Amino acid sequence: AKDQGRNTFCVFEGGLDQARMREKIHWEDRIRSALREERLSLVFQPIVDLRSGQVHHYESLLRMLGDGGEEIRPAAFIAIAERFGMIRELDRWVVETAIATQGASRRVGRPVNLTINLSARHFGGADLLELIRDATLRHGADPAAIVFEVTETAAVENFTTAREFIHALRAAGYRFALDDFGAGFSSLHYLKNLTVDFVKIDGSFIRNILTDPTDRIFVKAIANLAAGLGIEAIAEFVEDEAVIALLLELGIPLGQGNYFGPPAPAFALAQAALPVPGTASA
Ligand code: C2E
Ligand code: MG
Ligand code: MG
Ligand code: MG
């Protein structure tokens, strides 16, 4: 299975047209050389307890440097990697690197909680679970400090696999978050049929929440739903202080966004234990 991506493109989905083939080879080359030349990195964005201002977790977010040193955001290459069969390699790199970071943080006595995004495509599977457990042991990481995030569109492709994978992860002590909640078509179905620890409310509900009463109604409903199910709700795209007060009023305990800080390189994690200034009660 290891070199699947390399050898199967000739027969890929019954043949690609020439332009698509060239694009695929171009991106395979870019992603493989980024992996080889260590031009991938993780940056970390705080997820904050809105009441206390303490960092609850850090979300690990993938960055790629181009040949010219320019930063390429995941929006530009994750979907392509999924389409062209390279996402497994990226996911494996992300899992290995994030778990190594958690393990290292424990060894220096400043343990951090991390979330790790897994691709929606090909979500689950025994090999990924094996890698997660193996990396956790090798790096001395703590499963209880690790949350896996997947967008709710993920499970569509193979709901049974997704459910079993989540079950196995949680049985091994990791936690699980449904990402971009509300943005897909099956939010409630997933919430009902998957056992999750966190829901991350899609930023599209938060972006205009101060002015849009409909957004407030949805966020309030999600807060009630989550609380009733014993799930913690996280709001994405918290960009200003007034939003924090409103989220607290609506019953959302956790938030993430540029207000608390953009994603930052790993060395910024050294400040993990420090409170974030400027939160509601600070
Ligand atoms: P996501 O998992 O929903 O991550 C949140 C995205 O929103 C991040 O973008 C983050 O930088 C951005 N963001 C957070 N707060 C704010 C804010 O207040 N304002 C604005 N304008 N943006 C904010 P990013 O890093 O570009 O990632 C985009 C998406 O790419 C992620 O959405 C996730 O679906 C995917 N992704 C990122 N890293 C990974 C990874 O390691 N593996 C996989 N499979 N997917 C990843
Ligand atoms: Mg995420
Ligand atoms: Mg999200
Ligand atoms: Mg997103």
CSV table of C-alpha atoms and ligand atoms in Angstrom, one decimal:
chain,number,residue,atom,x,y,z
A,1,ALA,CA,0.0,0.0,0.0
A,2,LYS,CA,3.0,2.3,0.6
A,3,ASP,CA,3.8,3.2,-3.0
A,4,GLN,CA,0.2,3.1,-4.1
A,5,GLY,CA,0.2,6.7,-5.2
A,6,ARG,CA,3.3,6.3,-7.3
A,7,ASN,CA,2.2,3.4,-9.4
A,8,THR,CA,-1.5,3.7,-9.9
A,9,PHE,CA,-1.9,6.9,-11.7
A,10,CYS,CA,-1.9,5.4,-15.2
A,11,VAL,CA,-5.1,3.5,-14.4
A,12,PHE,CA,-6.4,6.1,-12.0
A,13,GLU,CA,-10.2,6.2,-12.2
A,14,GLY,CA,-10.2,4.9,-15.7
A,15,GLY,CA,-7.7,7.3,-17.0
A,16,LEU,CA,-7.2,11.1,-16.7
A,17,ASP,CA,-7.2,13.6,-19.5
A,18,GLN,CA,-3.8,15.0,-20.3
A,19,ALA,CA,-4.2,18.3,-18.5
A,20,ARG,CA,-5.4,16.6,-15.3
A,21,MET,CA,-2.5,14.1,-15.6
A,22,ARG,CA,0.0,17.0,-15.8
A,23,GLU,CA,-1.6,18.7,-12.8
A,24,LYS,CA,-1.5,15.5,-10.8
A,25,ILE,CA,2.2,14.9,-11.6
A,26,HIS,CA,3.0,18.6,-10.8
A,27,TRP,CA,1.3,18.4,-7.4
A,28,GLU,CA,2.7,14.9,-6.6
A,29,ASP,CA,6.1,16.3,-7.3
A,30,ARG,CA,5.5,19.4,-5.2
A,31,ILE,CA,4.1,17.5,-2.2
A,32,ARG,CA,6.7,14.7,-2.4
A,33,SER,CA,9.6,17.2,-2.6
A,34,ALA,CA,8.1,19.2,0.3
A,35,LEU,CA,7.9,16.0,2.4
A,36,ARG,CA,11.5,15.1,1.3
A,37,GLU,CA,13.0,18.5,1.8
A,38,GLU,CA,11.2,19.2,5.1
A,39,ARG,CA,9.3,22.1,3.8
A,40,LEU,CA,6.2,21.1,5.7
A,41,SER,CA,5.5,22.5,9.2
A,42,LEU,CA,2.8,22.6,11.8
A,43,VAL,CA,1.6,25.8,13.3
A,44,PHE,CA,-0.5,26.0,16.4
A,45,GLN,CA,-3.6,28.1,17.2
A,46,PRO,CA,-5.0,28.4,20.7
A,47,ILE,CA,-8.5,27.1,21.6
A,48,VAL,CA,-9.4,29.1,24.7
A,49,ASP,CA,-11.7,28.6,27.6
A,50,LEU,CA,-13.8,31.7,27.2
A,51,ARG,CA,-14.6,32.0,30.9
A,52,SER,CA,-11.1,31.7,32.3
A,53,GLY,CA,-9.0,32.8,29.4
A,54,GLN,CA,-6.8,29.7,29.8
A,55,VAL,CA,-5.6,27.8,26.7
A,56,HIS,CA,-7.6,24.6,26.5
A,57,HIS,CA,-5.9,23.0,23.4
A,58,TYR,CA,-3.9,24.1,20.5
A,59,GLU,CA,-5.1,23.2,17.0
A,60,SER,CA,-2.2,21.9,14.8
A,61,LEU,CA,-2.5,23.4,11.3
A,62,LEU,CA,-0.4,22.3,8.3
A,63,ARG,CA,1.8,24.7,6.3
A,64,MET,CA,3.9,24.1,3.2
A,65,LEU,CA,6.7,26.2,2.0
A,66,GLY,CA,7.1,26.5,-1.8
A,67,ASP,CA,10.4,26.3,-3.6
A,68,GLY,CA,10.7,30.1,-3.2
A,69,GLY,CA,10.1,30.0,0.5
A,70,GLU,CA,6.5,31.3,0.2
A,71,GLU,CA,3.9,29.9,2.6
A,72,ILE,CA,1.2,27.8,1.0
A,73,ARG,CA,-2.0,27.4,3.0
A,74,PRO,CA,-3.8,24.0,3.2
A,75,ALA,CA,-6.8,25.3,1.2
A,76,ALA,CA,-4.5,25.3,-1.8
A,77,PHE,CA,-3.2,21.7,-1.5
A,78,ILE,CA,-5.3,19.5,0.9
A,79,ALA,CA,-8.1,19.1,-1.6
A,80,ILE,CA,-5.6,18.4,-4.4
A,81,ALA,CA,-3.8,15.9,-2.2
A,82,GLU,CA,-7.1,14.2,-1.5
A,83,ARG,CA,-8.1,14.1,-5.2
A,84,PHE,CA,-4.7,12.8,-6.4
A,85,GLY,CA,-4.2,10.1,-3.8
A,86,MET,CA,-1.5,11.7,-1.6
A,87,ILE,CA,-3.5,12.6,1.4
A,88,ARG,CA,-2.4,9.5,3.3
A,89,GLU,CA,1.2,10.6,3.2
A,90,LEU,CA,0.3,14.1,4.4
A,91,ASP,CA,-2.0,12.7,7.2
A,92,ARG,CA,0.8,10.4,8.3
A,93,TRP,CA,3.3,13.2,8.4
A,94,VAL,CA,0.9,15.4,10.4
A,95,VAL,CA,0.1,12.7,12.9
A,96,GLU,CA,3.7,11.8,13.4
A,97,THR,CA,4.8,15.4,13.8
A,98,ALA,CA,2.0,16.5,16.1
A,99,ILE,CA,2.3,13.5,18.3
A,100,ALA,CA,6.1,14.1,18.5
A,101,THR,CA,5.4,17.7,19.6
A,102,GLN,CA,3.0,16.5,22.3
A,103,GLY,CA,5.6,14.0,23.6
A,104,ALA,CA,8.3,16.6,23.5
A,105,SER,CA,6.1,19.1,25.5
A,106,ARG,CA,5.7,16.5,28.2
A,107,ARG,CA,9.4,15.8,28.4
A,108,VAL,CA,10.2,19.5,29.0
A,109,GLY,CA,7.6,19.7,31.7
A,110,ARG,CA,5.2,22.0,29.8
A,111,PRO,CA,2.6,19.5,28.5
A,112,VAL,CA,0.2,20.9,25.9
A,113,ASN,CA,-3.1,19.6,24.6
A,114,LEU,CA,-3.2,19.4,20.8
A,115,THR,CA,-5.8,18.8,18.2
A,116,ILE,CA,-4.9,17.1,15.0
A,117,ASN,CA,-6.9,17.5,11.7
A,118,LEU,CA,-7.4,14.3,9.7
A,119,SER,CA,-8.5,14.4,6.2
A,120,ALA,CA,-12.1,13.8,5.4
A,121,ARG,CA,-11.1,11.6,2.5
A,122,HIS,CA,-10.1,8.0,3.4
A,123,PHE,CA,-10.9,8.8,7.1
A,124,GLY,CA,-10.2,5.9,9.4
A,125,GLY,CA,-8.7,2.5,8.8
A,126,ALA,CA,-6.5,0.2,10.7
A,127,ASP,CA,-3.2,1.5,9.4
A,128,LEU,CA,-3.9,5.0,10.6
A,129,LEU,CA,-4.9,3.8,14.0
A,130,GLU,CA,-1.8,1.7,14.2
A,131,LEU,CA,0.4,4.7,13.3
A,132,ILE,CA,-1.3,6.8,15.9
A,133,ARG,CA,-0.8,4.3,18.7
A,134,ASP,CA,2.8,3.5,17.6
A,135,ALA,CA,3.7,7.2,17.4
A,136,THR,CA,2.2,7.8,20.8
A,137,LEU,CA,4.3,5.1,22.3
A,138,ARG,CA,7.5,6.1,20.5
A,139,HIS,CA,7.2,9.8,21.5
A,140,GLY,CA,5.9,9.2,25.0
A,141,ALA,CA,2.8,11.2,24.2
A,142,ASP,CA,-0.4,11.2,26.3
A,143,PRO,CA,-3.6,10.1,24.4
A,144,ALA,CA,-5.7,12.1,26.8
A,145,ALA,CA,-4.0,15.3,25.6
A,146,ILE,CA,-4.8,14.6,21.9
A,147,VAL,CA,-8.0,15.3,20.1
A,148,PHE,CA,-8.6,14.3,16.5
A,149,GLU,CA,-10.7,16.6,14.3
A,150,VAL,CA,-12.5,15.7,11.2
A,151,THR,CA,-15.0,17.6,9.2
A,152,GLU,CA,-18.5,16.3,9.2
A,153,THR,CA,-18.4,15.7,5.5
A,154,ALA,CA,-15.7,13.0,6.2
A,155,ALA,CA,-17.9,10.2,7.2
A,156,VAL,CA,-20.1,10.4,4.2
A,157,GLU,CA,-17.7,8.3,2.2
A,158,ASN,CA,-17.7,5.4,4.6
A,159,PHE,CA,-19.8,5.9,7.7
A,160,THR,CA,-19.2,2.5,9.2
A,161,THR,CA,-15.4,2.8,8.9
A,162,ALA,CA,-15.6,6.3,10.4
A,163,ARG,CA,-17.7,5.1,13.4
A,164,GLU,CA,-15.5,2.2,14.1
A,165,PHE,CA,-12.3,4.3,13.9
A,166,ILE,CA,-13.7,6.9,16.3
A,167,HIS,CA,-14.8,4.2,18.7
A,168,ALA,CA,-11.3,2.6,18.6
A,169,LEU,CA,-9.6,6.0,19.1
A,170,ARG,CA,-11.8,6.9,22.1
A,171,ALA,CA,-11.3,3.4,23.6
A,172,ALA,CA,-7.6,4.1,23.5
A,173,GLY,CA,-8.1,7.4,25.4
A,174,TYR,CA,-7.9,9.9,22.6
A,175,ARG,CA,-10.8,12.4,22.1
A,176,PHE,CA,-12.6,13.4,19.0
A,177,ALA,CA,-14.1,16.6,17.5
A,178,LEU,CA,-16.5,17.1,14.7
A,179,ASP,CA,-15.0,20.1,12.8
A,180,ASP,CA,-16.9,22.8,10.8
A,181,PHE,CA,-20.1,21.7,12.4
A,182,GLY,CA,-23.2,23.0,10.7
A,183,ALA,CA,-21.5,23.6,7.4
A,184,GLY,CA,-22.4,20.2,5.9
A,185,PHE,CA,-25.6,18.5,5.1
A,186,SER,CA,-25.6,15.8,7.8
A,187,SER,CA,-24.7,17.6,11.0
A,188,LEU,CA,-27.5,16.2,13.1
A,189,HIS,CA,-27.1,12.7,11.7
A,190,TYR,CA,-23.5,12.7,12.7
A,191,LEU,CA,-24.1,14.1,16.1
A,192,LYS,CA,-26.7,11.4,16.7
A,193,ASN,CA,-24.7,8.5,15.4
A,194,LEU,CA,-21.1,9.2,16.3
A,195,THR,CA,-19.8,9.5,19.8
A,196,VAL,CA,-17.9,12.8,19.9
A,197,ASP,CA,-16.3,14.9,22.6
A,198,PHE,CA,-16.3,18.3,20.9
A,199,VAL,CA,-18.2,20.1,18.2
A,200,LYS,CA,-16.5,23.0,16.4
A,201,ILE,CA,-19.1,25.4,15.2
A,202,ASP,CA,-18.3,26.4,11.7
A,203,GLY,CA,-16.9,30.0,11.4
A,204,SER,CA,-19.7,30.9,9.0
A,205,PHE,CA,-22.1,31.0,12.0
A,206,ILE,CA,-19.7,33.2,14.0
A,207,ARG,CA,-18.4,35.6,11.5
A,208,ASN,CA,-21.5,37.9,11.5
A,209,ILE,CA,-23.0,36.8,14.8
A,210,LEU,CA,-23.1,40.3,16.3
A,211,THR,CA,-25.3,41.6,13.5
A,212,ASP,CA,-27.2,38.5,12.3
A,213,PRO,CA,-30.0,37.3,14.7
A,214,THR,CA,-30.4,34.1,12.7
A,215,ASP,CA,-26.8,33.1,13.4
A,216,ARG,CA,-27.4,33.7,17.1
A,217,ILE,CA,-30.4,31.4,17.0
A,218,PHE,CA,-28.4,28.6,15.4
A,219,VAL,CA,-25.5,29.0,17.7
A,220,LYS,CA,-27.8,29.0,20.7
A,221,ALA,CA,-29.5,25.8,19.4
A,222,ILE,CA,-26.1,24.1,18.9
A,223,ALA,CA,-25.0,25.2,22.4
A,224,ASN,CA,-28.2,23.6,23.9
A,225,LEU,CA,-27.8,20.4,21.8
A,226,ALA,CA,-24.1,20.0,22.8
A,227,ALA,CA,-24.8,20.7,26.5
A,228,GLY,CA,-27.7,18.2,26.5
A,229,LEU,CA,-25.4,15.5,24.9
A,230,GLY,CA,-22.5,16.3,27.2
A,231,ILE,CA,-20.4,17.6,24.3
A,232,GLU,CA,-18.2,20.7,24.5
A,233,ALA,CA,-18.9,23.3,21.9
A,234,ILE,CA,-16.0,25.3,20.3
A,235,ALA,CA,-16.7,28.5,18.3
A,236,GLU,CA,-14.3,29.1,15.4
A,237,PHE,CA,-13.4,32.5,14.0
A,238,VAL,CA,-13.6,34.5,17.2
A,239,GLU,CA,-12.2,37.8,16.0
A,240,ASP,CA,-13.4,40.3,18.6
A,241,GLU,CA,-14.1,40.8,22.2
A,242,ALA,CA,-17.9,41.5,21.8
A,243,VAL,CA,-18.2,38.1,20.3
A,244,ILE,CA,-16.8,36.4,23.4
A,245,ALA,CA,-19.4,38.0,25.6
A,246,LEU,CA,-22.2,36.9,23.3
A,247,LEU,CA,-20.8,33.4,23.0
A,248,LEU,CA,-20.7,33.1,26.8
A,249,GLU,CA,-24.3,34.3,27.0
A,250,LEU,CA,-25.3,31.7,24.4
A,251,GLY,CA,-23.6,29.0,26.4
A,252,ILE,CA,-20.5,28.3,24.3
A,253,PRO,CA,-17.6,27.4,26.6
A,254,LEU,CA,-14.7,27.4,24.1
A,255,GLY,CA,-13.4,29.6,21.3
A,256,GLN,CA,-10.7,29.9,18.7
A,257,GLY,CA,-9.8,32.7,16.4
A,258,ASN,CA,-7.6,35.5,15.5
A,259,TYR,CA,-8.7,37.5,18.6
A,260,PHE,CA,-6.7,35.0,20.7
A,261,GLY,CA,-3.9,34.8,18.2
A,262,PRO,CA,-3.2,33.4,14.7
A,263,PRO,CA,-1.5,30.1,14.3
A,264,ALA,CA,2.1,30.3,15.5
A,265,PRO,CA,5.2,28.1,15.2
A,266,ALA,CA,5.9,25.4,17.7
A,267,PHE,CA,8.3,27.4,19.9
A,268,ALA,CA,5.3,29.6,20.8
A,269,LEU,CA,3.9,26.5,22.6
A,270,ALA,CA,6.4,27.2,25.4
A,271,GLN,CA,3.9,29.8,26.6
A,272,ALA,CA,1.1,27.2,26.7
A,273,ALA,CA,0.5,27.6,30.4
A,274,LEU,CA,0.2,31.3,30.3
A,275,PRO,CA,-3.3,32.8,30.3
A,276,VAL,CA,-4.4,34.6,27.2
A,277,PRO,CA,-4.9,38.4,27.9
A,278,GLY,CA,-8.1,40.2,27.2
A,279,THR,CA,-10.7,37.5,27.7
A,280,ALA,CA,-14.1,38.1,29.2
A,281,SER,CA,-13.1,37.6,32.9
A,282,ALA,CA,-9.5,38.7,32.6
B,1,C2E,P1,-10.1,24.0,10.1
B,1,C2E,O1,-9.6,22.8,10.6
B,1,C2E,O2,-11.5,24.4,10.3
B,1,C2E,O3,-9.1,25.1,10.7
B,1,C2E,C1,-9.5,26.5,11.0
B,1,C2E,C2,-9.0,27.4,9.9
B,1,C2E,O4,-9.5,28.7,10.2
B,1,C2E,C3,-7.5,27.6,9.9
B,1,C2E,O5,-7.1,27.9,8.5
B,1,C2E,C4,-7.3,28.8,10.7
B,1,C2E,O6,-6.1,29.4,10.5
B,1,C2E,C5,-8.5,29.6,10.3
B,1,C2E,N1,-8.9,30.6,11.4
B,1,C2E,C6,-9.0,30.4,12.7
B,1,C2E,N2,-9.4,31.4,13.3
B,1,C2E,C7,-9.6,32.4,12.4
B,1,C2E,C8,-10.1,33.7,12.4
B,1,C2E,O7,-10.5,34.3,13.5
B,1,C2E,N3,-10.2,34.4,11.2
B,1,C2E,C9,-9.9,33.8,10.1
B,1,C2E,N4,-10.0,34.5,8.9
B,1,C2E,N5,-9.4,32.5,10.0
B,1,C2E,C10,-9.3,31.8,11.1
B,1,C2E,P2,-6.0,27.1,7.8
B,1,C2E,O8,-4.8,26.8,8.7
B,1,C2E,O9,-5.7,27.8,6.5
B,1,C2E,O10,-6.6,25.7,7.5
B,1,C2E,C11,-7.7,25.5,6.6
B,1,C2E,C12,-8.3,24.1,6.6
B,1,C2E,O11,-7.3,23.2,6.1
B,1,C2E,C13,-8.6,23.6,8.0
B,1,C2E,O12,-9.8,24.1,8.5
B,1,C2E,C14,-8.5,22.1,7.8
B,1,C2E,O13,-9.8,21.7,7.3
B,1,C2E,C15,-7.5,22.0,6.7
B,1,C2E,N6,-6.2,21.6,7.4
B,1,C2E,C16,-5.3,22.4,8.1
B,1,C2E,N7,-4.3,21.7,8.6
B,1,C2E,C17,-4.6,20.4,8.3
B,1,C2E,C18,-3.9,19.2,8.5
B,1,C2E,O14,-2.8,19.1,9.2
B,1,C2E,N8,-4.4,18.0,8.0
B,1,C2E,C19,-5.6,18.1,7.2
B,1,C2E,N9,-6.0,16.9,6.8
B,1,C2E,N10,-6.3,19.2,7.0
B,1,C2E,C20,-5.8,20.4,7.5
B,2,MG,MG,-9.8,21.8,12.3
B,3,MG,MG,-12.9,24.0,11.5
B,4,MG,MG,-12.5,24.7,8.1
